[in-house]
Amino acid sequence: MQDVKTTLEDLGIDKTVILRLLEQDQLLEAVRIFEQKSRLNLETTMSLLGAIKNGEEQFVFQPEANKSALKVSFENHDGIITVKLKEGSALEKVVYPNDLDWIKVKKSIGNNPHIIEYEKCFLENEIKNSKKSTLFIEESTFTKRKIVIIIAALLLLMYLIYEKF
């Protein structure tokens, strides 16, 4: 729980302006003021606005939960668009419109006309994609060695059997 008055003073927001907006049912405008002047998440902002509206002196501060850094970049080289995504400390990877992570890219970039056009062309198969499949099957070298060892053992066994007879 945090104090409403000190929080508003720290943020430099006038309580009377917020009260006036809340009385006029302009909640969205009040949220915009908090968004512009603070880095509070939406839950904390709504808790603070509810406390101001109800005349309470305390509100529930909810810190952001595990906010991971999301970095999206796209490059356009001679009409070939490459979209890259990096989440937190993970490696940067190329993302295509048929990937599961494409939703994160669209949320991050928004309504970028280049990305919308790229997605449309990609999904209509106009873009020749070098990505064949996301499924890779790696064959273990142990199984190959195992077969070679078994064959060598059988040959040795056959040699020993024929040597005795």
CSV table of C-alpha atoms in Angstrom, one decimal:
chain,number,residue,atom,x,y,z
A,1,MET,CA,0.0,0.0,0.0
A,2,GLN,CA,1.2,3.5,-0.9
A,3,ASP,CA,0.1,6.9,0.0
A,4,VAL,CA,-2.0,8.6,-2.7
A,5,LYS,CA,-0.9,12.2,-1.8
A,6,THR,CA,2.8,11.5,-1.8
A,7,THR,CA,2.6,9.5,-5.0
A,8,LEU,CA,0.8,12.3,-6.8
A,9,GLU,CA,3.3,14.8,-5.5
A,10,ASP,CA,6.2,12.6,-6.7
A,11,LEU,CA,4.7,12.3,-10.1
A,12,GLY,CA,3.8,16.0,-10.4
A,13,ILE,CA,0.1,15.3,-11.0
A,14,ASP,CA,-2.6,17.7,-9.7
A,15,LYS,CA,-5.3,15.7,-7.8
A,16,THR,CA,-8.0,18.3,-8.6
A,17,VAL,CA,-7.4,17.8,-12.3
A,18,ILE,CA,-7.8,14.0,-11.9
A,19,LEU,CA,-10.9,14.4,-9.8
A,20,ARG,CA,-12.5,16.7,-12.3
A,21,LEU,CA,-11.8,14.2,-15.1
A,22,LEU,CA,-13.2,11.3,-13.0
A,23,GLU,CA,-16.3,13.3,-12.2
A,24,GLN,CA,-16.8,13.9,-16.0
A,25,ASP,CA,-16.4,10.2,-16.7
A,26,GLN,CA,-13.2,10.8,-18.7
A,27,LEU,CA,-11.3,7.9,-17.3
A,28,LEU,CA,-9.3,7.4,-20.4
A,29,GLU,CA,-8.0,11.0,-20.3
A,30,ALA,CA,-7.0,10.5,-16.6
A,31,VAL,CA,-5.1,7.3,-17.6
A,32,ARG,CA,-3.3,9.2,-20.4
A,33,ILE,CA,-2.1,11.8,-17.9
A,34,PHE,CA,-0.6,9.0,-15.7
A,35,GLU,CA,0.9,7.3,-18.8
A,36,GLN,CA,2.6,10.5,-19.9
A,37,LYS,CA,4.0,11.5,-16.5
A,38,SER,CA,4.8,8.1,-14.9
A,39,ARG,CA,6.0,4.6,-15.7
A,40,LEU,CA,3.2,2.9,-13.7
A,41,ASN,CA,1.6,-0.1,-15.2
A,42,LEU,CA,-2.1,-0.1,-15.9
A,43,GLU,CA,-3.1,-2.1,-12.8
A,44,THR,CA,-1.4,0.4,-10.5
A,45,THR,CA,-2.8,3.3,-12.4
A,46,MET,CA,-6.3,2.0,-12.1
A,47,SER,CA,-5.8,1.3,-8.4
A,48,LEU,CA,-4.6,4.8,-7.9
A,49,LEU,CA,-7.5,6.3,-9.8
A,50,GLY,CA,-10.0,4.2,-7.9
A,51,ALA,CA,-8.4,5.4,-4.6
A,52,ILE,CA,-8.6,9.1,-5.8
A,53,LYS,CA,-12.2,8.7,-6.9
A,54,ASN,CA,-13.3,7.0,-3.6
A,55,GLY,CA,-11.4,9.5,-1.5
A,56,GLU,CA,-9.1,6.9,0.0
A,57,GLU,CA,-5.6,7.8,1.2
A,58,GLN,CA,-3.9,4.5,0.3
A,59,PHE,CA,-3.8,2.5,-2.9
A,60,VAL,CA,-2.3,-0.9,-4.0
A,61,PHE,CA,1.0,-0.6,-5.8
A,62,GLN,CA,1.5,-3.6,-8.1
A,63,PRO,CA,5.0,-3.8,-9.5
A,64,GLU,CA,5.5,-5.1,-13.1
A,65,ALA,CA,5.9,-8.8,-13.2
A,66,ASN,CA,9.0,-10.2,-15.0
A,67,LYS,CA,9.1,-7.6,-17.7
A,68,SER,CA,11.4,-9.0,-20.3
A,69,ALA,CA,13.1,-6.8,-22.8
A,70,LEU,CA,11.7,-7.3,-26.2
A,71,LYS,CA,13.6,-6.0,-29.2
A,72,VAL,CA,12.2,-6.2,-32.7
A,73,SER,CA,14.0,-4.9,-35.7
A,74,PHE,CA,13.4,-5.1,-39.4
A,75,GLU,CA,15.6,-4.4,-42.3
A,76,ASN,CA,14.7,-3.8,-45.9
A,77,HIS,CA,17.6,-4.6,-48.3
A,78,ASP,CA,16.6,-4.2,-51.9
A,79,GLY,CA,13.0,-5.2,-51.2
A,80,ILE,CA,13.9,-8.2,-49.1
A,81,ILE,CA,12.6,-7.7,-45.6
A,82,THR,CA,14.1,-9.4,-42.6
A,83,VAL,CA,12.4,-9.3,-39.2
A,84,LYS,CA,14.5,-10.1,-36.1
A,85,LEU,CA,13.2,-10.7,-32.6
A,86,LYS,CA,15.2,-10.7,-29.4
A,87,GLU,CA,13.6,-11.5,-26.0
A,88,GLY,CA,15.5,-10.8,-22.8
A,89,SER,CA,18.9,-12.5,-22.8
A,90,ALA,CA,17.9,-15.0,-25.6
A,91,LEU,CA,19.7,-15.0,-28.9
A,92,GLU,CA,18.3,-12.8,-31.7
A,93,LYS,CA,16.4,-14.8,-34.3
A,94,VAL,CA,14.7,-14.2,-37.6
A,95,VAL,CA,10.9,-14.3,-37.4
A,96,TYR,CA,8.5,-15.1,-40.2
A,97,PRO,CA,4.8,-14.4,-40.4
A,98,ASN,CA,4.0,-18.1,-39.9
A,99,ASP,CA,6.0,-18.3,-36.6
A,100,LEU,CA,4.4,-18.3,-33.2
A,101,ASP,CA,6.4,-15.3,-32.2
A,102,TRP,CA,5.0,-13.2,-35.1
A,103,ILE,CA,2.2,-12.0,-32.7
A,104,LYS,CA,4.9,-10.4,-30.5
A,105,VAL,CA,6.4,-8.7,-33.5
A,106,LYS,CA,3.1,-7.2,-34.6
A,107,LYS,CA,2.3,-6.0,-31.1
A,108,SER,CA,5.7,-4.4,-30.8
A,109,ILE,CA,5.9,-2.7,-34.2
A,110,GLY,CA,2.2,-1.9,-34.5
A,111,ASN,CA,0.7,-0.9,-37.8
A,112,ASN,CA,3.9,-0.5,-39.8
A,113,PRO,CA,2.8,-0.5,-43.5
A,114,HIS,CA,6.0,-2.4,-44.6
A,115,ILE,CA,5.4,-5.2,-42.1
A,116,ILE,CA,1.7,-5.5,-43.1
A,117,GLU,CA,2.6,-5.7,-46.8
A,118,TYR,CA,5.4,-8.2,-46.0
A,119,GLU,CA,3.0,-10.4,-44.0
A,120,LYS,CA,0.4,-10.2,-46.7
A,121,CYS,CA,2.9,-11.2,-49.5
A,122,PHE,CA,4.4,-13.9,-47.3
A,123,LEU,CA,1.1,-15.6,-46.5
A,124,GLU,CA,0.1,-15.5,-50.2
A,125,ASN,CA,3.3,-17.3,-51.0
A,126,GLU,CA,4.6,-14.5,-53.2
A,127,ILE,CA,7.9,-14.4,-51.2
A,128,LYS,CA,10.2,-17.3,-51.9
A,129,ASN,CA,11.2,-18.3,-48.4
A,130,SER,CA,14.6,-19.8,-47.6
A,131,LYS,CA,13.1,-21.3,-44.4
A,132,LYS,CA,12.1,-24.8,-45.2
A,133,SER,CA,10.9,-26.1,-41.9
A,134,THR,CA,11.2,-25.4,-38.2
A,135,LEU,CA,11.5,-29.1,-37.4
A,136,PHE,CA,15.0,-30.5,-37.3
A,137,ILE,CA,15.7,-34.1,-36.6
A,138,GLU,CA,19.2,-34.8,-35.4
A,139,GLU,CA,20.5,-38.3,-35.7
A,140,SER,CA,22.6,-39.5,-32.9
A,141,THR,CA,26.1,-40.7,-33.9
A,142,PHE,CA,25.9,-43.3,-31.1
A,143,THR,CA,23.4,-45.4,-33.1
A,144,LYS,CA,25.7,-45.5,-36.1
A,145,ARG,CA,28.7,-46.5,-33.9
A,146,LYS,CA,26.6,-49.1,-32.2
A,147,ILE,CA,25.7,-50.7,-35.6
A,148,VAL,CA,29.4,-50.7,-36.7
A,149,ILE,CA,30.5,-52.3,-33.3
A,150,ILE,CA,27.8,-55.0,-33.6
A,151,ILE,CA,28.9,-55.9,-37.2
A,152,ALA,CA,32.5,-55.9,-36.2
A,153,ALA,CA,31.7,-58.2,-33.2
A,154,LEU,CA,29.8,-60.6,-35.4
A,155,LEU,CA,32.6,-60.7,-37.9
A,156,LEU,CA,35.1,-61.4,-35.2
A,157,LEU,CA,32.8,-64.1,-33.7
A,158,MET,CA,32.5,-65.7,-37.2
A,159,TYR,CA,36.2,-65.6,-37.7
A,160,LEU,CA,36.8,-67.3,-34.3
A,161,ILE,CA,34.2,-70.0,-35.0
A,162,TYR,CA,35.7,-70.9,-38.4
A,163,GLU,CA,39.2,-70.9,-37.1
A,164,LYS,CA,38.4,-73.6,-34.5
A,165,PHE,CA,36.6,-75.8,-37.0
